[in-house]
Amino acid sequence: MADYKAPLRDMQFVLNEVFEVANLWAELPALAETVDVETAAAILEEAGKVTGGVIAPLNRSGDEEGCSWSAEGVKTPTGFPEAYRTYAEGGWVGVGGAPEFGGMGMPKVIGAQVEEMVNSANLSFGLYPMLTAGACLSLLNHASEELKAKYLPNMYAGTWAGSMCLTEPHAGTDLGIIRTKAEPQADGSYKISGTKIFITGGEHDLTENIIHLVLAKLPDAPAGSKGISLFLVPKVMVNADGSLAERNAVSCGSIEHKMGIKGSATCVMNFDGATGWIVDAPNKGLAAMFTMMNYERLGVGIQGLATGERSYQSAVEYARERIQSRAPTGPVAKDKAADPIIVHPDVRRMLLTMKALNEGGRAFSSYVAMQLDTAKYSEEPTTRKRAEELVALLTPVAKAFLTDMGLETTIHGQQIFGGHGFIREWGQEQLVRDCRITQIYEGTNGIQALDLMGRKIVGSGGAYAKLFTDEIRAFTASASAELAEFTGPLNAAVQNLDELTAWVLDRAKGNPNEIGAASVEYLHAFGYTAYAYMWALMARASLGKEGQDEFYTSKLGTARFYFARLLPRIHSLSASVKAGSESLYLLDAAQF
């Protein structure tokens, strides 16, 4: 496998030339005082060094060794603790954290690039700081000042880690039926009892303490999701002066044996009357968790993008070097027994598909991150509201489409290697295995599609979608004639999306099954249209610069490939949506 190199040139292009993020930061006073283009460039360059030089070399060895469980705890793969210390000492765990508690305070659009780098380098490793950052975000927004002051500085510093303990063996996505209990104590604390499963980083040897955020129910809680509360439960109790005390009554019962991400400890966690403190108000646990869900779901989408990027880097290197057969038009490498496989049309199809989906995904994830920044930092209520609604609309698309395309991309990379792609030593099969989980956790992609279709499209009467399509139409209306080759098909794709939205809204009035029947294909049609918008923006930033730098020539060629070969997928997806739900219910359960 090729050594990982952070795609810094493309990241800078997206941030500075496509979206001109400095203009956004100038409009948001809190960010204007924190970050500028030069600072952002320095941060990304250093992140590229630590991810490429320290973390990436542990990717295959971590997969081969995996994590191991004993009664004393969980051991991560060789090299992980040392690499984590290096990562933490660089301040990377708290890159987006609140400065008043020791974080860097960087906007999400910068954090998104760092997340891509660490997950491209080593997805298993990247999960540990990601879960800590998510836990920090919930605490920052919902915990008492006392809890924040006591726990956030060490979590941002990477001295302590965080985990999120949500689901249980019987519950899955339906958190309303969890059974973990929280018993109030006279001193204001609670005793937490129950079992949680699939807990990433629930136990490990990377930090001296782990701060668990645990969903549980109070004795008098109402039924269902309205009765869920959130509790902070430390692995090791913390004294008033911040020093560590005795071990809390929380333990790891086992770790899962998984298809991929084997360097990440996925734990069964047992809480046996563990001491905890409530975060926010009673029965408001889901609201506290959903504060970080948009960030985490975008983060999981970025994991799909990240594995696709790593696969592409290896595949393109292999395609340039591997010689096999001659080009259809005759020998290219006349001094060799065969031509490099990059000359063959099908290899080029796969490589360009990978490149177009990766670069489109990077632009889209950055766009969503900018909406998160606007929603968080804007002082203008109308601007903030619009950004919040776009985040609500685009988050399920980012999570599901980025990861679905990530799996497609990693599989293309494996296919380019042929038989070698099926062999562990080349690394491509690991990326396929690792990427597969991204479609499942943080809400399966089917759940994301239901969220998009049911809550965001039907729930808003199409208003959220109109926000996005109106923005695209404003862009195409103001675009120069030179962009017509991109804006023409983009306008057609937007018109198609509007028609699909109207069709589902109409059909759902008489048959609620239409929402679920249309959801996945609709989300994909939305994703391809959103990527077309990203590619049109990137084409605008590249036109006229082809003679200056091959980077822009490559960008325009990839944009043309996307519009010619990938955007047309929306037509078959649209036909599937309009086929309706009837065919899904032609069989009784016993007939399957």
Short mmCIF file of N, CA and C in Angstrom, two decimals, residues 302-413:
data_model
loop_
_atom_site.label_atom_id
_atom_site.label_comp_id
_atom_site.label_asym_id
_atom_site.label_seq_id
_atom_site.Cartn_x
_atom_site.Cartn_y
_atom_site.Cartn_z
N ILE A 302 -17.39 11.59 6.89
CA ILE A 302 -15.99 11.88 6.53
C ILE A 302 -15.15 10.62 6.63
N GLN A 303 -15.49 9.70 7.51
CA GLN A 303 -14.76 8.42 7.57
C GLN A 303 -14.89 7.66 6.25
N GLY A 304 -16.10 7.68 5.66
CA GLY A 304 -16.27 7.04 4.36
C GLY A 304 -15.42 7.71 3.31
N LEU A 305 -15.44 9.03 3.28
CA LEU A 305 -14.58 9.78 2.37
C LEU A 305 -13.12 9.45 2.61
N ALA A 306 -12.72 9.37 3.86
CA ALA A 306 -11.32 9.16 4.21
C ALA A 306 -10.81 7.80 3.73
N THR A 307 -11.61 6.74 3.91
CA THR A 307 -11.16 5.43 3.44
C THR A 307 -11.10 5.40 1.92
N GLY A 308 -12.03 6.11 1.28
CA GLY A 308 -11.99 6.21 -0.18
C GLY A 308 -10.74 6.92 -0.67
N GLU A 309 -10.34 7.98 0.03
CA GLU A 309 -9.12 8.70 -0.33
C GLU A 309 -7.90 7.82 -0.19
N ARG A 310 -7.83 7.08 0.91
CA ARG A 310 -6.67 6.19 1.12
C ARG A 310 -6.62 5.12 0.04
N SER A 311 -7.77 4.58 -0.32
CA SER A 311 -7.83 3.56 -1.36
C SER A 311 -7.39 4.13 -2.71
N TYR A 312 -7.81 5.35 -3.00
CA TYR A 312 -7.45 5.98 -4.27
C TYR A 312 -5.94 6.19 -4.37
N GLN A 313 -5.33 6.67 -3.28
CA GLN A 313 -3.89 6.92 -3.34
C GLN A 313 -3.11 5.65 -3.67
N SER A 314 -3.51 4.54 -3.10
CA SER A 314 -2.83 3.28 -3.39
C SER A 314 -3.15 2.78 -4.79
N ALA A 315 -4.42 2.93 -5.19
CA ALA A 315 -4.84 2.41 -6.49
C ALA A 315 -4.18 3.14 -7.64
N VAL A 316 -4.08 4.46 -7.53
CA VAL A 316 -3.49 5.21 -8.64
C VAL A 316 -2.00 4.94 -8.75
N GLU A 317 -1.33 4.74 -7.63
CA GLU A 317 0.09 4.38 -7.67
C GLU A 317 0.28 3.01 -8.31
N TYR A 318 -0.58 2.07 -7.92
CA TYR A 318 -0.50 0.72 -8.48
C TYR A 318 -0.79 0.74 -9.98
N ALA A 319 -1.80 1.52 -10.40
CA ALA A 319 -2.19 1.56 -11.80
C ALA A 319 -1.10 2.15 -12.68
N ARG A 320 -0.30 3.03 -12.14
CA ARG A 320 0.80 3.63 -12.91
C ARG A 320 1.97 2.67 -13.05
N GLU A 321 2.11 1.75 -12.09
CA GLU A 321 3.29 0.88 -12.07
C GLU A 321 3.03 -0.53 -12.59
N ARG A 322 1.84 -1.04 -12.38
CA ARG A 322 1.51 -2.41 -12.78
C ARG A 322 1.38 -2.49 -14.30
N ILE A 323 2.16 -3.35 -14.94
CA ILE A 323 2.06 -3.49 -16.39
C ILE A 323 1.31 -4.77 -16.72
N GLN A 324 0.39 -4.64 -17.68
CA GLN A 324 -0.43 -5.79 -18.07
C GLN A 324 -1.19 -5.45 -19.35
N SER A 325 -0.94 -6.21 -20.41
CA SER A 325 -1.60 -6.04 -21.70
C SER A 325 -1.20 -4.71 -22.35
N ARG A 326 -1.69 -4.52 -23.54
CA ARG A 326 -1.41 -3.29 -24.29
C ARG A 326 -2.65 -2.41 -24.35
N ALA A 327 -2.42 -1.12 -24.53
CA ALA A 327 -3.52 -0.19 -24.68
C ALA A 327 -4.32 -0.54 -25.93
N PRO A 328 -5.63 -0.29 -25.94
CA PRO A 328 -6.44 -0.60 -27.12
C PRO A 328 -5.95 0.07 -28.39
N THR A 329 -5.29 1.21 -28.24
CA THR A 329 -4.81 1.96 -29.41
C THR A 329 -3.39 1.59 -29.82
N GLY A 330 -2.79 0.61 -29.12
CA GLY A 330 -1.43 0.21 -29.43
C GLY A 330 -0.48 0.50 -28.28
N PRO A 331 0.75 -0.05 -28.34
CA PRO A 331 1.69 0.07 -27.23
C PRO A 331 1.96 1.52 -26.83
N VAL A 332 1.95 1.75 -25.52
CA VAL A 332 2.29 3.05 -24.97
C VAL A 332 3.70 3.01 -24.38
N ALA A 333 3.97 2.01 -23.56
CA ALA A 333 5.31 1.81 -23.00
C ALA A 333 6.05 0.83 -23.91
N LYS A 334 6.57 1.33 -24.99
CA LYS A 334 7.16 0.45 -26.02
C LYS A 334 8.42 -0.26 -25.55
N ASP A 335 9.04 0.27 -24.52
CA ASP A 335 10.26 -0.34 -24.01
C ASP A 335 9.97 -1.44 -23.00
N LYS A 336 8.67 -1.70 -22.73
CA LYS A 336 8.30 -2.69 -21.73
C LYS A 336 7.46 -3.79 -22.36
N ALA A 337 7.35 -4.89 -21.65
CA ALA A 337 6.62 -6.05 -22.18
C ALA A 337 5.12 -5.78 -22.27
N ALA A 338 4.61 -4.83 -21.49
CA ALA A 338 3.20 -4.47 -21.50
C ALA A 338 3.06 -3.03 -21.02
N ASP A 339 1.87 -2.51 -21.12
CA ASP A 339 1.61 -1.14 -20.70
C ASP A 339 1.10 -1.10 -19.26
N PRO A 340 1.33 0.01 -18.57
CA PRO A 340 0.73 0.15 -17.23
C PRO A 340 -0.79 0.12 -17.36
N ILE A 341 -1.46 -0.47 -16.38
CA ILE A 341 -2.89 -0.69 -16.51
C ILE A 341 -3.70 0.60 -16.52
N ILE A 342 -3.07 1.72 -16.20
CA ILE A 342 -3.80 2.99 -16.22
C ILE A 342 -4.22 3.39 -17.63
N VAL A 343 -3.69 2.72 -18.67
CA VAL A 343 -4.09 3.03 -20.04
C VAL A 343 -5.44 2.42 -20.39
N HIS A 344 -5.91 1.44 -19.63
CA HIS A 344 -7.10 0.69 -20.01
C HIS A 344 -8.37 1.44 -19.62
N PRO A 345 -9.36 1.48 -20.50
CA PRO A 345 -10.58 2.26 -20.24
C PRO A 345 -11.27 1.91 -18.91
N ASP A 346 -11.36 0.63 -18.57
CA ASP A 346 -12.08 0.28 -17.36
C ASP A 346 -11.33 0.71 -16.11
N VAL A 347 -10.00 0.64 -16.14
CA VAL A 347 -9.22 1.11 -14.99
C VAL A 347 -9.39 2.62 -14.84
N ARG A 348 -9.39 3.32 -15.98
CA ARG A 348 -9.60 4.77 -15.93
C ARG A 348 -11.01 5.09 -15.40
N ARG A 349 -12.00 4.30 -15.81
CA ARG A 349 -13.35 4.51 -15.30
C ARG A 349 -13.37 4.41 -13.78
N MET A 350 -12.72 3.40 -13.24
CA MET A 350 -12.72 3.22 -11.79
C MET A 350 -11.94 4.32 -11.09
N LEU A 351 -10.77 4.65 -11.61
CA LEU A 351 -9.96 5.70 -10.98
C LEU A 351 -10.68 7.05 -11.01
N LEU A 352 -11.29 7.39 -12.15
CA LEU A 352 -12.00 8.66 -12.24
C LEU A 352 -13.24 8.68 -11.36
N THR A 353 -13.90 7.53 -11.24
CA THR A 353 -15.04 7.46 -10.32
C THR A 353 -14.58 7.72 -8.90
N MET A 354 -13.47 7.10 -8.51
CA MET A 354 -12.92 7.32 -7.18
C MET A 354 -12.56 8.79 -6.97
N LYS A 355 -11.85 9.34 -7.93
CA LYS A 355 -11.39 10.72 -7.82
C LYS A 355 -12.58 11.68 -7.74
N ALA A 356 -13.58 11.47 -8.60
CA ALA A 356 -14.73 12.36 -8.63
C ALA A 356 -15.55 12.28 -7.34
N LEU A 357 -15.71 11.07 -6.81
CA LEU A 357 -16.49 10.92 -5.58
C LEU A 357 -15.72 11.44 -4.37
N ASN A 358 -14.41 11.20 -4.34
CA ASN A 358 -13.61 11.71 -3.22
C ASN A 358 -13.59 13.23 -3.19
N GLU A 359 -13.30 13.84 -4.32
CA GLU A 359 -13.16 15.30 -4.34
C GLU A 359 -14.52 15.98 -4.21
N GLY A 360 -15.55 15.38 -4.78
CA GLY A 360 -16.89 15.90 -4.58
C GLY A 360 -17.31 15.77 -3.13
N GLY A 361 -16.95 14.64 -2.51
CA GLY A 361 -17.28 14.42 -1.11
C GLY A 361 -16.54 15.37 -0.19
N ARG A 362 -15.30 15.67 -0.52
CA ARG A 362 -14.53 16.62 0.31
C ARG A 362 -15.17 18.00 0.26
N ALA A 363 -15.58 18.43 -0.92
CA ALA A 363 -16.24 19.72 -1.03
C ALA A 363 -17.57 19.72 -0.28
N PHE A 364 -18.34 18.63 -0.41
CA PHE A 364 -19.65 18.58 0.24
C PHE A 364 -19.52 18.55 1.76
N SER A 365 -18.60 17.75 2.28
CA SER A 365 -18.43 17.70 3.73
C SER A 365 -17.96 19.05 4.26
N SER A 366 -17.14 19.76 3.49
CA SER A 366 -16.70 21.09 3.91
C SER A 366 -17.86 22.08 3.87
N TYR A 367 -18.71 21.94 2.88
CA TYR A 367 -19.90 22.80 2.79
C TYR A 367 -20.81 22.61 4.00
N VAL A 368 -21.06 21.36 4.37
CA VAL A 368 -21.90 21.09 5.54
C VAL A 368 -21.23 21.62 6.81
N ALA A 369 -19.91 21.45 6.91
CA ALA A 369 -19.19 21.97 8.07
C ALA A 369 -19.32 23.48 8.17
N MET A 370 -19.32 24.16 7.04
CA MET A 370 -19.50 25.62 7.05
C MET A 370 -20.89 26.01 7.55
N GLN A 371 -21.89 25.19 7.22
CA GLN A 371 -23.23 25.47 7.74
C GLN A 371 -23.26 25.28 9.26
N LEU A 372 -22.56 24.27 9.75
CA LEU A 372 -22.46 24.08 11.20
C LEU A 372 -21.79 25.27 11.87
N ASP A 373 -20.74 25.78 11.25
CA ASP A 373 -20.06 26.95 11.79
C ASP A 373 -20.99 28.17 11.81
N THR A 374 -21.73 28.35 10.73
CA THR A 374 -22.64 29.49 10.65
C THR A 374 -23.74 29.37 11.70
N ALA A 375 -24.29 28.15 11.84
CA ALA A 375 -25.35 27.94 12.83
C ALA A 375 -24.84 28.18 14.25
N LYS A 376 -23.59 27.87 14.49
CA LYS A 376 -23.04 28.01 15.84
C LYS A 376 -22.61 29.45 16.15
N TYR A 377 -22.02 30.14 15.17
CA TYR A 377 -21.35 31.40 15.47
C TYR A 377 -22.05 32.65 14.96
N SER A 378 -23.00 32.52 14.04
CA SER A 378 -23.62 33.72 13.48
C SER A 378 -24.41 34.47 14.54
N GLU A 379 -24.30 35.79 14.49
CA GLU A 379 -25.04 36.64 15.42
C GLU A 379 -26.33 37.17 14.79
N GLU A 380 -26.57 36.78 13.53
CA GLU A 380 -27.77 37.20 12.81
C GLU A 380 -28.80 36.08 12.86
N PRO A 381 -29.94 36.27 13.54
CA PRO A 381 -30.92 35.19 13.73
C PRO A 381 -31.39 34.54 12.44
N THR A 382 -31.64 35.34 11.40
CA THR A 382 -32.13 34.79 10.14
C THR A 382 -31.07 33.90 9.49
N THR A 383 -29.84 34.36 9.50
CA THR A 383 -28.73 33.58 8.94
C THR A 383 -28.53 32.30 9.72
N ARG A 384 -28.58 32.41 11.03
CA ARG A 384 -28.40 31.23 11.88
C ARG A 384 -29.52 30.21 11.66
N LYS A 385 -30.75 30.68 11.54
CA LYS A 385 -31.89 29.78 11.33
C LYS A 385 -31.76 29.05 9.99
N ARG A 386 -31.39 29.77 8.96
CA ARG A 386 -31.23 29.13 7.66
C ARG A 386 -30.15 28.06 7.70
N ALA A 387 -29.03 28.37 8.36
CA ALA A 387 -27.95 27.39 8.47
C ALA A 387 -28.39 26.17 9.26
N GLU A 388 -29.14 26.39 10.34
CA GLU A 388 -29.63 25.27 11.15
C GLU A 388 -30.53 24.35 10.33
N GLU A 389 -31.37 24.94 9.48
CA GLU A 389 -32.27 24.14 8.67
C GLU A 389 -31.50 23.38 7.57
N LEU A 390 -30.47 24.01 7.02
CA LEU A 390 -29.64 23.31 6.05
C LEU A 390 -28.89 22.16 6.70
N VAL A 391 -28.39 22.38 7.91
CA VAL A 391 -27.71 21.31 8.64
C VAL A 391 -28.67 20.14 8.87
N ALA A 392 -29.89 20.45 9.29
CA ALA A 392 -30.87 19.40 9.51
C ALA A 392 -31.13 18.61 8.24
N LEU A 393 -31.25 19.30 7.12
CA LEU A 393 -31.49 18.65 5.84
C LEU A 393 -30.31 17.82 5.37
N LEU A 394 -29.11 18.38 5.46
CA LEU A 394 -27.94 17.79 4.81
C LEU A 394 -27.21 16.76 5.66
N THR A 395 -27.43 16.76 6.98
CA THR A 395 -26.71 15.82 7.83
C THR A 395 -26.97 14.36 7.45
N PRO A 396 -28.21 13.92 7.27
CA PRO A 396 -28.39 12.52 6.87
C PRO A 396 -27.81 12.22 5.49
N VAL A 397 -27.81 13.19 4.60
CA VAL A 397 -27.19 12.99 3.29
C VAL A 397 -25.68 12.82 3.45
N ALA A 398 -25.08 13.68 4.27
CA ALA A 398 -23.64 13.60 4.48
C ALA A 398 -23.24 12.27 5.07
N LYS A 399 -23.99 11.82 6.08
CA LYS A 399 -23.64 10.56 6.72
C LYS A 399 -23.80 9.39 5.76
N ALA A 400 -24.95 9.30 5.11
CA ALA A 400 -25.26 8.12 4.31
C ALA A 400 -24.59 8.14 2.94
N PHE A 401 -24.66 9.26 2.24
CA PHE A 401 -24.12 9.29 0.88
C PHE A 401 -22.60 9.21 0.88
N LEU A 402 -21.97 9.94 1.79
CA LEU A 402 -20.50 9.87 1.86
C LEU A 402 -20.02 8.46 2.17
N THR A 403 -20.72 7.75 3.02
CA THR A 403 -20.27 6.40 3.38
C THR A 403 -20.63 5.38 2.31
N ASP A 404 -21.81 5.53 1.68
CA ASP A 404 -22.13 4.65 0.56
C ASP A 404 -21.13 4.82 -0.58
N MET A 405 -20.79 6.07 -0.88
CA MET A 405 -19.80 6.32 -1.93
C MET A 405 -18.40 5.90 -1.47
N GLY A 406 -18.15 5.99 -0.16
CA GLY A 406 -16.87 5.52 0.36
C GLY A 406 -16.68 4.04 0.13
N LEU A 407 -17.73 3.26 0.38
CA LEU A 407 -17.62 1.82 0.13
C LEU A 407 -17.43 1.54 -1.35
N GLU A 408 -18.20 2.22 -2.20
CA GLU A 408 -18.01 2.02 -3.64
C GLU A 408 -16.57 2.33 -4.04
N THR A 409 -16.04 3.40 -3.48
CA THR A 409 -14.69 3.82 -3.84
C THR A 409 -13.64 2.83 -3.35
N THR A 410 -13.78 2.35 -2.13
CA THR A 410 -12.78 1.38 -1.65
C THR A 410 -12.86 0.08 -2.44
N ILE A 411 -14.05 -0.30 -2.87
CA ILE A 411 -14.17 -1.51 -3.68
C ILE A 411 -13.54 -1.31 -5.05
N HIS A 412 -13.73 -0.13 -5.64
CA HIS A 412 -13.04 0.15 -6.91
C HIS A 412 -11.52 0.04 -6.73
N GLY A 413 -11.01 0.58 -5.63
CA GLY A 413 -9.57 0.50 -5.38
C GLY A 413 -9.11 -0.94 -5.27
#
